[in-house]
Coordinates of N, CA, C and O in Angstrom, one line a residue:
X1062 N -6.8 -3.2 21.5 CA -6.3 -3.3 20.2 C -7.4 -3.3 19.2 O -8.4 -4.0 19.4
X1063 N -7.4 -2.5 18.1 CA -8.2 -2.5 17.1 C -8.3 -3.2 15.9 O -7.3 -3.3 15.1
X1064 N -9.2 -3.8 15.5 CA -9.1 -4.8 13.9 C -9.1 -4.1 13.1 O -9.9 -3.2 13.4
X1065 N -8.7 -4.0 12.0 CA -8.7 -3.5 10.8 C -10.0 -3.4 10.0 O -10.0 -4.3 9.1
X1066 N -10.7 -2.9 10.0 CA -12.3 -2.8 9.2 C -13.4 -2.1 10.3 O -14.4 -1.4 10.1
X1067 N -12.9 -2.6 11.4 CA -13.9 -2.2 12.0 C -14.4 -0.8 12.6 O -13.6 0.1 13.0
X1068 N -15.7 -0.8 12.5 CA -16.0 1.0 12.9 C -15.6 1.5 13.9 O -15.3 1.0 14.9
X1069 N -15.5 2.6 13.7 CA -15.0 3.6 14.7 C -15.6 4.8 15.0 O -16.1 5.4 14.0
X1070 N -15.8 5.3 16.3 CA -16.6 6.4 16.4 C -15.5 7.8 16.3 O -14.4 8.0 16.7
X1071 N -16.8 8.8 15.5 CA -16.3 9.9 15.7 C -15.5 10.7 16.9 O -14.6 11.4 16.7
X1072 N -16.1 10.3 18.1 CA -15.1 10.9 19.3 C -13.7 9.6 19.5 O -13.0 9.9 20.4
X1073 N -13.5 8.6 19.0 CA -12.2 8.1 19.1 C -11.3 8.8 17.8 O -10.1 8.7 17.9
X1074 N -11.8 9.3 16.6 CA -11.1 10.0 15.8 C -10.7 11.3 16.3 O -9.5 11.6 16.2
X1075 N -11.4 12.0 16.9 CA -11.0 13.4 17.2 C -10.1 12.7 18.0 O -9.0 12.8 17.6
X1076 N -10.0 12.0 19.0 CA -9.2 11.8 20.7 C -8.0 11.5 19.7 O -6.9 12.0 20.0
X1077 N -8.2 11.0 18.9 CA -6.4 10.9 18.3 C -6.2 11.6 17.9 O -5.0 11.8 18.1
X1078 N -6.9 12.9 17.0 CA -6.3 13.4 16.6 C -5.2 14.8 17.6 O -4.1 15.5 17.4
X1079 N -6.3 14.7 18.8 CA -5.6 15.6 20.2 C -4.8 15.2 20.5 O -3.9 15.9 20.9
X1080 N -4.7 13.5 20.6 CA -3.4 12.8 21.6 C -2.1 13.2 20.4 O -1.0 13.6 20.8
X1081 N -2.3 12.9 18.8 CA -1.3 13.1 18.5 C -0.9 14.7 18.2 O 0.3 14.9 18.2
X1082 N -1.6 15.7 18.1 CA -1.4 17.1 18.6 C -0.3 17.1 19.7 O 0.8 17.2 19.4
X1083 N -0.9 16.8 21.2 CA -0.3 16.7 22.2 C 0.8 15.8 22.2 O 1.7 16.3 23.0
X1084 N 1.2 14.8 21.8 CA 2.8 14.0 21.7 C 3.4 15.1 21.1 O 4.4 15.4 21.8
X1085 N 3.2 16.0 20.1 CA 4.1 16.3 19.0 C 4.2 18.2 19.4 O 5.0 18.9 18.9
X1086 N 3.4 18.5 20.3 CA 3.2 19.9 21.1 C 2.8 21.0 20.3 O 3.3 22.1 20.5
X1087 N 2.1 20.7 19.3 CA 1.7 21.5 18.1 C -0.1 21.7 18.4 O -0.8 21.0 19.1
X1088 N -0.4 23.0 17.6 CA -1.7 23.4 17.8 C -2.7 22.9 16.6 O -3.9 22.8 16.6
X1089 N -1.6 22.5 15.3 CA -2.1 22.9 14.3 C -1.4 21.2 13.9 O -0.4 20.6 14.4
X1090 N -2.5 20.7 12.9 CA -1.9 19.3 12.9 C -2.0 18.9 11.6 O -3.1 18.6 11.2
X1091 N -0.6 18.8 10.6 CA -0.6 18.2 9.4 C -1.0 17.1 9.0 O -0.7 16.1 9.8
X1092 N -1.5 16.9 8.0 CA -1.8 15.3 7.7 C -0.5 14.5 7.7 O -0.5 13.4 8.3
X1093 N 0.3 14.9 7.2 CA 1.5 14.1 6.8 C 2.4 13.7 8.6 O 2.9 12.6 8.9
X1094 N 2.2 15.0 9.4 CA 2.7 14.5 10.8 C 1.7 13.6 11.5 O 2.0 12.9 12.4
X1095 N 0.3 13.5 10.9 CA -0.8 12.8 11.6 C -0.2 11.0 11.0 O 0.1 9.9 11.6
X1096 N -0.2 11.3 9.9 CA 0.5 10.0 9.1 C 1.2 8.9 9.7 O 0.9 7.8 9.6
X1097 N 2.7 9.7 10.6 CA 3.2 9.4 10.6 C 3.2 8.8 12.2 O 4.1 8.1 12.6
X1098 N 2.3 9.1 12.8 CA 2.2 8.2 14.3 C 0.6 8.3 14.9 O 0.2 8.4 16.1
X1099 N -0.3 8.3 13.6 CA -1.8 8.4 14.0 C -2.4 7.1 13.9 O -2.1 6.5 12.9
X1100 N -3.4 6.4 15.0 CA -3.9 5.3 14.9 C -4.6 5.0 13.8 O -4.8 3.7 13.8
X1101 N -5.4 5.8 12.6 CA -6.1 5.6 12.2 C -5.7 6.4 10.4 O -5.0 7.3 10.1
X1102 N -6.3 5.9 9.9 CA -5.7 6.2 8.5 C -6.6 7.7 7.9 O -7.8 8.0 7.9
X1103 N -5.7 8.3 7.6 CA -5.8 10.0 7.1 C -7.3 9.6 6.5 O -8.4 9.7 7.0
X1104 N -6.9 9.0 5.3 CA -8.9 8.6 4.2 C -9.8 8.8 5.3 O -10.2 9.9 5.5
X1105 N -10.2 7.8 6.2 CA -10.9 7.5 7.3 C -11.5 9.0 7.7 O -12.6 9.5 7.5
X1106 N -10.3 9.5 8.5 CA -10.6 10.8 9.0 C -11.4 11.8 8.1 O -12.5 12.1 8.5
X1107 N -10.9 12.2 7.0 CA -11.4 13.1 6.1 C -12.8 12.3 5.4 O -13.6 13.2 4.9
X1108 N -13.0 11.5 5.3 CA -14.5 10.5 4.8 C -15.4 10.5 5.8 O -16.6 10.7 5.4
X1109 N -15.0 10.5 7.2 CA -15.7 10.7 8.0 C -16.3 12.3 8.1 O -17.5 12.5 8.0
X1110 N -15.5 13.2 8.2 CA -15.8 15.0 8.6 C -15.5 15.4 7.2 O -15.1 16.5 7.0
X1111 N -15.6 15.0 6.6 CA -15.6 15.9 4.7 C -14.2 16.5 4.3 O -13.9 16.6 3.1
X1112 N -13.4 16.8 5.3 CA -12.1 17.3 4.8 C -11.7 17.4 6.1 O -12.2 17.6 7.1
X1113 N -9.7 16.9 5.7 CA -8.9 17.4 7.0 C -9.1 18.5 8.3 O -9.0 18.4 9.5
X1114 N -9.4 19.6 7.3 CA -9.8 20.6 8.2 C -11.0 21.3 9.3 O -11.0 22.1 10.3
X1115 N -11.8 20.6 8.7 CA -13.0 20.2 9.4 C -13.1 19.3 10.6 O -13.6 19.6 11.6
X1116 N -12.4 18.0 10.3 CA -11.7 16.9 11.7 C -11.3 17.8 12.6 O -11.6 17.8 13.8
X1117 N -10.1 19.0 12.0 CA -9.3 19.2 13.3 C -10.5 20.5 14.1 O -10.8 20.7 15.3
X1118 N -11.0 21.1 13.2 CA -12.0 21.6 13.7 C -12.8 21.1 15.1 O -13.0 21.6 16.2
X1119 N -13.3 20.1 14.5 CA -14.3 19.3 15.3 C -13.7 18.9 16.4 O -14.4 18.7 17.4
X1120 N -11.9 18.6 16.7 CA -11.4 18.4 17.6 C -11.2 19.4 18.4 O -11.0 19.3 19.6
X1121 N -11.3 20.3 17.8 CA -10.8 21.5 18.7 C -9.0 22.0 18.5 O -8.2 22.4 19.4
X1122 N -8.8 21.8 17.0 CA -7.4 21.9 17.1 C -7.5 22.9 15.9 O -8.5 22.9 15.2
X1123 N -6.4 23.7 15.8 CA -6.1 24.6 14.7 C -5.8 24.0 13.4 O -5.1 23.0 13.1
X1124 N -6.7 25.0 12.4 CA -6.4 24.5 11.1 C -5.0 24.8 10.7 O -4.4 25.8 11.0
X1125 N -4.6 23.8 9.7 CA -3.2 23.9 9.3 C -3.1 23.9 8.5 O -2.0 23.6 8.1
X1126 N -3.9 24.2 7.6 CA -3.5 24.5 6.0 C -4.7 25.0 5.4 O -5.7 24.2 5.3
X1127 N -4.9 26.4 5.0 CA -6.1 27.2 4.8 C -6.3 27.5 3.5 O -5.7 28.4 3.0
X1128 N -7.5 26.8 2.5 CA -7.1 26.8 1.1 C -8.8 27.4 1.0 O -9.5 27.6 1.9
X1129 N -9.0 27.7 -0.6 CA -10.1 28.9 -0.8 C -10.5 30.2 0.0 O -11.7 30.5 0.2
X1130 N -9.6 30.7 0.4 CA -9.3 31.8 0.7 C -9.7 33.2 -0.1 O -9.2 33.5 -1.2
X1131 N -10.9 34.0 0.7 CA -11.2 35.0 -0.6 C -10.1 36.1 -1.0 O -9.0 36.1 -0.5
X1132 N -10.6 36.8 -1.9 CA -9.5 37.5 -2.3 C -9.8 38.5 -1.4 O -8.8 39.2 -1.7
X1133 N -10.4 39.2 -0.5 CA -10.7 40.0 0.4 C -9.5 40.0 1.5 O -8.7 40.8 1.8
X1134 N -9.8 38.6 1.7 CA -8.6 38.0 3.0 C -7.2 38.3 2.6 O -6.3 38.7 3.3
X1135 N -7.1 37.9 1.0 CA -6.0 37.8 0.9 C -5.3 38.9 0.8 O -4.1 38.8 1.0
X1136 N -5.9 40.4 0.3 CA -5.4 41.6 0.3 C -5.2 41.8 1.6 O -4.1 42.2 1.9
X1137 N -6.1 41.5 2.7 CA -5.8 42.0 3.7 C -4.2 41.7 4.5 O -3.6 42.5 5.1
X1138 N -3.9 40.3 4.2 CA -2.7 39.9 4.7 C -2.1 40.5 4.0 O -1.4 41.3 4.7
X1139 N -1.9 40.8 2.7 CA -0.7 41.5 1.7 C -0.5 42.9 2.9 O 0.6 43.1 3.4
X1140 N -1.7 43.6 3.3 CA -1.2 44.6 3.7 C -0.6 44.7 5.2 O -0.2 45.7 5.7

């Protein structure tokens, strides 16, 4: 059981963020689904690795939400 304040290491943030990946059988992991049955609070995660996407990164999980996107990329999908 964990206290509230106390530190936490970077490899117990990623391991949740895979265990909750894996409950939910998804590759790609929203904040709002992480929210909703993750041990540790969304702020935390992204304070710790600079941004959501970067954590899942570090976990080894697919990004779920891809923002500053060049316009290069973006023509490319158009086509």
């Amino acid at each position: 059981y964990r206290v509230s304040g106390q530190p936490v290491e970077n490899s117990d943030l990623m391991g949740d963020l895979k265990r909750v990946a894996n409950e939910l059988k998804i590759s790609a992991l929203p904040q709002r689904k992480y929210g909703e049955i993750g041990k540790y609070d969304i702020s935390t995660v992204i304070r710790r690795f600079g941004t959501w996407n970067k954590a899942l990164h570090n976990a080894g999980l697919q990004i779920s939400n891809h923002i500053n996107i060049c316009d290069e990329e973006l023509y490319k999908n158009i086509l």
